[in-house]
Amino acid sequence: PSQAARGFPWCAGPASKRAWSSYPLMPQPIDHARTAVAVVLVWWLVGVAACGKHEAAPYEERFPGGALQVRGRYTPGGDPTGRWTYWYEDGRKEAEGDYVRGEKHGEWTTWDRTGKVSSRGRYDRGVKQGPWIESAVDPATGRLIVQGGARKDGKRHGLWTESDASGRKIREDEFAADI
């Protein structure tokens, strides 16, 4: 005899003429689409309860001596976000700026070990854009060289001026895509 004939109407398949509703205590057929939505909803609610509002988690790193080296925040996905600050071991700032979706974005400033600004400019989704000022020590002469100009898609573009630490102009160069 078939399973339906032995008292298992839920196994009768489409040929069964008896409706599920006529078996009030019998399990109803599963609506897989609704079940999937319910599972996802429960999974999301459990995640929200476990992780709060999915806020960025604070992050700090310290030098072996205990001085603060870096402070910022990570998204639940692991990307840096918001204001990040980096320090040298003596407590002076090394760099500061914002991250958006894991990329540098907005105004960023870096300082050398003496506390003087070594670069300042803007990032647009991880790429240097607009006016930038950068300084470095010339390895050949040991003098501080300051360069300033615009960046487009991360490359020097337009007129860039190079000067010494006193502000005396050393030279000017015209660039198109860093060339």
PDB file of N, CA and C in Angstrom, residues 119-163:
ATOM      1  N   SER A 119      54.291  67.392   4.998  1.00  0.00           N
ATOM      2  CA  SER A 119      53.390  67.390   3.840  1.00  0.00           C
ATOM      3  C   SER A 119      51.985  67.735   4.308  1.00  0.00           C
ATOM      4  N   ARG A 120      51.266  68.362   3.401  1.00  0.00           N
ATOM      5  CA  ARG A 120      49.874  68.696   3.681  1.00  0.00           C
ATOM      6  C   ARG A 120      49.139  68.758   2.353  1.00  0.00           C
ATOM      7  N   GLY A 121      47.986  68.101   2.318  1.00  0.00           N
ATOM      8  CA  GLY A 121      47.176  68.105   1.107  1.00  0.00           C
ATOM      9  C   GLY A 121      45.916  67.282   1.310  1.00  0.00           C
ATOM     10  N   ARG A 122      45.188  67.100   0.221  1.00  0.00           N
ATOM     11  CA  ARG A 122      43.906  66.388   0.282  1.00  0.00           C
ATOM     12  C   ARG A 122      43.966  65.084  -0.517  1.00  0.00           C
ATOM     13  N   TYR A 123      43.241  64.129  -0.001  1.00  0.00           N
ATOM     14  CA  TYR A 123      43.029  62.867  -0.705  1.00  0.00           C
ATOM     15  C   TYR A 123      41.575  62.799  -1.141  1.00  0.00           C
ATOM     16  N   ASP A 124      41.357  62.216  -2.286  1.00  0.00           N
ATOM     17  CA  ASP A 124      40.008  61.927  -2.746  1.00  0.00           C
ATOM     18  C   ASP A 124      39.944  60.425  -2.982  1.00  0.00           C
ATOM     19  N   ARG A 125      39.310  59.722  -2.059  1.00  0.00           N
ATOM     20  CA  ARG A 125      39.196  58.262  -2.107  1.00  0.00           C
ATOM     21  C   ARG A 125      40.544  57.577  -2.336  1.00  0.00           C
ATOM     22  N   GLY A 126      41.537  57.986  -1.549  1.00  0.00           N
ATOM     23  CA  GLY A 126      42.842  57.333  -1.570  1.00  0.00           C
ATOM     24  C   GLY A 126      43.840  57.902  -2.557  1.00  0.00           C
ATOM     25  N   VAL A 127      43.456  58.909  -3.339  1.00  0.00           N
ATOM     26  CA  VAL A 127      44.335  59.481  -4.358  1.00  0.00           C
ATOM     27  C   VAL A 127      44.587  60.952  -4.034  1.00  0.00           C
ATOM     28  N   LYS A 128      45.866  61.365  -4.095  1.00  0.00           N
ATOM     29  CA  LYS A 128      46.199  62.768  -3.845  1.00  0.00           C
ATOM     30  C   LYS A 128      45.589  63.641  -4.935  1.00  0.00           C
ATOM     31  N   GLN A 129      44.893  64.712  -4.494  1.00  0.00           N
ATOM     32  CA  GLN A 129      44.248  65.640  -5.431  1.00  0.00           C
ATOM     33  C   GLN A 129      44.419  67.060  -4.923  1.00  0.00           C
ATOM     34  N   GLY A 130      44.518  68.015  -5.829  1.00  0.00           N
ATOM     35  CA  GLY A 130      44.545  69.423  -5.457  1.00  0.00           C
ATOM     36  C   GLY A 130      45.900  69.882  -4.946  1.00  0.00           C
ATOM     37  N   PRO A 131      45.904  71.038  -4.235  1.00  0.00           N
ATOM     38  CA  PRO A 131      47.172  71.622  -3.774  1.00  0.00           C
ATOM     39  C   PRO A 131      47.862  70.761  -2.716  1.00  0.00           C
ATOM     40  N   TRP A 132      49.167  70.624  -2.874  1.00  0.00           N
ATOM     41  CA  TRP A 132      49.987  69.871  -1.919  1.00  0.00           C
ATOM     42  C   TRP A 132      51.266  70.643  -1.631  1.00  0.00           C
ATOM     43  N   ILE A 133      51.707  70.539  -0.402  1.00  0.00           N
ATOM     44  CA  ILE A 133      53.026  71.043   0.003  1.00  0.00           C
ATOM     45  C   ILE A 133      53.764  69.857   0.595  1.00  0.00           C
ATOM     46  N   GLU A 134      54.986  69.637   0.120  1.00  0.00           N
ATOM     47  CA  GLU A 134      55.779  68.496   0.579  1.00  0.00           C
ATOM     48  C   GLU A 134      57.203  68.968   0.838  1.00  0.00           C
ATOM     49  N   SER A 135      57.810  68.453   1.881  1.00  0.00           N
ATOM     50  CA  SER A 135      59.205  68.812   2.161  1.00  0.00           C
ATOM     51  C   SER A 135      60.011  67.566   2.451  1.00  0.00           C
ATOM     52  N   ALA A 136      61.296  67.678   2.163  1.00  0.00           N
ATOM     53  CA  ALA A 136      62.222  66.566   2.407  1.00  0.00           C
ATOM     54  C   ALA A 136      63.634  67.127   2.454  1.00  0.00           C
ATOM     55  N   VAL A 137      64.513  66.364   3.032  1.00  0.00           N
ATOM     56  CA  VAL A 137      65.918  66.761   3.082  1.00  0.00           C
ATOM     57  C   VAL A 137      66.587  66.249   1.816  1.00  0.00           C
ATOM     58  N   ASP A 138      67.281  67.160   1.128  1.00  0.00           N
ATOM     59  CA  ASP A 138      68.021  66.797  -0.078  1.00  0.00           C
ATOM     60  C   ASP A 138      69.209  65.946   0.349  1.00  0.00           C
ATOM     61  N   PRO A 139      69.283  64.673  -0.086  1.00  0.00           N
ATOM     62  CA  PRO A 139      70.370  63.805   0.363  1.00  0.00           C
ATOM     63  C   PRO A 139      71.749  64.279  -0.097  1.00  0.00           C
ATOM     64  N   ALA A 140      71.823  64.996  -1.213  1.00  0.00           N
ATOM     65  CA  ALA A 140      73.114  65.450  -1.732  1.00  0.00           C
ATOM     66  C   ALA A 140      73.673  66.607  -0.905  1.00  0.00           C
ATOM     67  N   THR A 141      72.793  67.516  -0.465  1.00  0.00           N
ATOM     68  CA  THR A 141      73.270  68.723   0.225  1.00  0.00           C
ATOM     69  C   THR A 141      72.909  68.745   1.709  1.00  0.00           C
ATOM     70  N   GLY A 142      71.959  67.935   2.120  1.00  0.00           N
ATOM     71  CA  GLY A 142      71.508  67.937   3.501  1.00  0.00           C
ATOM     72  C   GLY A 142      70.578  69.106   3.820  1.00  0.00           C
ATOM     73  N   ARG A 143      70.200  69.884   2.791  1.00  0.00           N
ATOM     74  CA  ARG A 143      69.294  71.018   2.986  1.00  0.00           C
ATOM     75  C   ARG A 143      67.832  70.586   2.875  1.00  0.00           C
ATOM     76  N   LEU A 144      66.984  71.314   3.580  1.00  0.00           N
ATOM     77  CA  LEU A 144      65.549  71.080   3.506  1.00  0.00           C
ATOM     78  C   LEU A 144      65.019  71.693   2.222  1.00  0.00           C
ATOM     79  N   ILE A 145      64.289  70.923   1.468  1.00  0.00           N
ATOM     80  CA  ILE A 145      63.681  71.371   0.215  1.00  0.00           C
ATOM     81  C   ILE A 145      62.164  71.296   0.377  1.00  0.00           C
ATOM     82  N   VAL A 146      61.472  72.362   0.014  1.00  0.00           N
ATOM     83  CA  VAL A 146      60.014  72.410   0.085  1.00  0.00           C
ATOM     84  C   VAL A 146      59.481  72.526  -1.333  1.00  0.00           C
ATOM     85  N   GLN A 147      58.547  71.642  -1.671  1.00  0.00           N
ATOM     86  CA  GLN A 147      57.913  71.672  -2.990  1.00  0.00           C
ATOM     87  C   GLN A 147      56.433  71.941  -2.803  1.00  0.00           C
ATOM     88  N   GLY A 148      55.867  72.684  -3.723  1.00  0.00           N
ATOM     89  CA  GLY A 148      54.442  72.940  -3.663  1.00  0.00           C
ATOM     90  C   GLY A 148      53.856  73.020  -5.047  1.00  0.00           C
ATOM     91  N   GLY A 149      52.645  72.507  -5.166  1.00  0.00           N
ATOM     92  CA  GLY A 149      51.949  72.526  -6.445  1.00  0.00           C
ATOM     93  C   GLY A 149      50.674  71.704  -6.343  1.00  0.00           C
ATOM     94  N   ALA A 150      50.122  71.417  -7.503  1.00  0.00           N
ATOM     95  CA  ALA A 150      48.857  70.672  -7.540  1.00  0.00           C
ATOM     96  C   ALA A 150      49.094  69.223  -7.955  1.00  0.00           C
ATOM     97  N   ARG A 151      48.208  68.378  -7.479  1.00  0.00           N
ATOM     98  CA  ARG A 151      48.218  66.978  -7.884  1.00  0.00           C
ATOM     99  C   ARG A 151      46.884  66.648  -8.540  1.00  0.00           C
ATOM    100  N   LYS A 152      46.983  65.852  -9.584  1.00  0.00           N
ATOM    101  CA  LYS A 152      45.785  65.382 -10.282  1.00  0.00           C
ATOM    102  C   LYS A 152      45.933  63.879 -10.440  1.00  0.00           C
ATOM    103  N   ASP A 153      44.971  63.136  -9.918  1.00  0.00           N
ATOM    104  CA  ASP A 153      45.025  61.666  -9.940  1.00  0.00           C
ATOM    105  C   ASP A 153      46.310  61.147  -9.313  1.00  0.00           C
ATOM    106  N   GLY A 154      46.781  61.838  -8.275  1.00  0.00           N
ATOM    107  CA  GLY A 154      47.958  61.414  -7.534  1.00  0.00           C
ATOM    108  C   GLY A 154      49.277  61.873  -8.109  1.00  0.00           C
ATOM    109  N   LYS A 155      49.275  62.485  -9.294  1.00  0.00           N
ATOM    110  CA  LYS A 155      50.520  62.879  -9.955  1.00  0.00           C
ATOM    111  C   LYS A 155      50.662  64.401  -9.964  1.00  0.00           C
ATOM    112  N   ARG A 156      51.925  64.869  -9.962  1.00  0.00           N
ATOM    113  CA  ARG A 156      52.165  66.310 -10.044  1.00  0.00           C
ATOM    114  C   ARG A 156      51.610  66.830 -11.367  1.00  0.00           C
ATOM    115  N   HIS A 157      50.927  67.975 -11.274  1.00  0.00           N
ATOM    116  CA  HIS A 157      50.286  68.522 -12.457  1.00  0.00           C
ATOM    117  C   HIS A 157      50.344  70.051 -12.383  1.00  0.00           C
ATOM    118  N   GLY A 158      50.769  70.683 -13.453  1.00  0.00           N
ATOM    119  CA  GLY A 158      50.861  72.141 -13.459  1.00  0.00           C
ATOM    120  C   GLY A 158      52.186  72.622 -12.882  1.00  0.00           C
ATOM    121  N   LEU A 159      52.199  73.865 -12.426  1.00  0.00           N
ATOM    122  CA  LEU A 159      53.419  74.497 -11.934  1.00  0.00           C
ATOM    123  C   LEU A 159      53.741  74.041 -10.515  1.00  0.00           C
ATOM    124  N   TRP A 160      54.975  73.552 -10.324  1.00  0.00           N
ATOM    125  CA  TRP A 160      55.476  73.171  -8.999  1.00  0.00           C
ATOM    126  C   TRP A 160      56.692  74.033  -8.702  1.00  0.00           C
ATOM    127  N   THR A 161      56.728  74.556  -7.495  1.00  0.00           N
ATOM    128  CA  THR A 161      57.823  75.415  -7.065  1.00  0.00           C
ATOM    129  C   THR A 161      58.630  74.693  -5.995  1.00  0.00           C
ATOM    130  N   GLU A 162      59.945  74.779  -6.129  1.00  0.00           N
ATOM    131  CA  GLU A 162      60.850  74.192  -5.139  1.00  0.00           C
ATOM    132  C   GLU A 162      61.608  75.335  -4.481  1.00  0.00           C
ATOM    133  N   SER A 163      61.641  75.325  -3.151  1.00  0.00           N
ATOM    134  CA  SER A 163      62.343  76.387  -2.436  1.00  0.00           C
ATOM    135  C   SER A 163      63.106  75.812  -1.254  1.00  0.00           C
TER     136      SER A 163
END
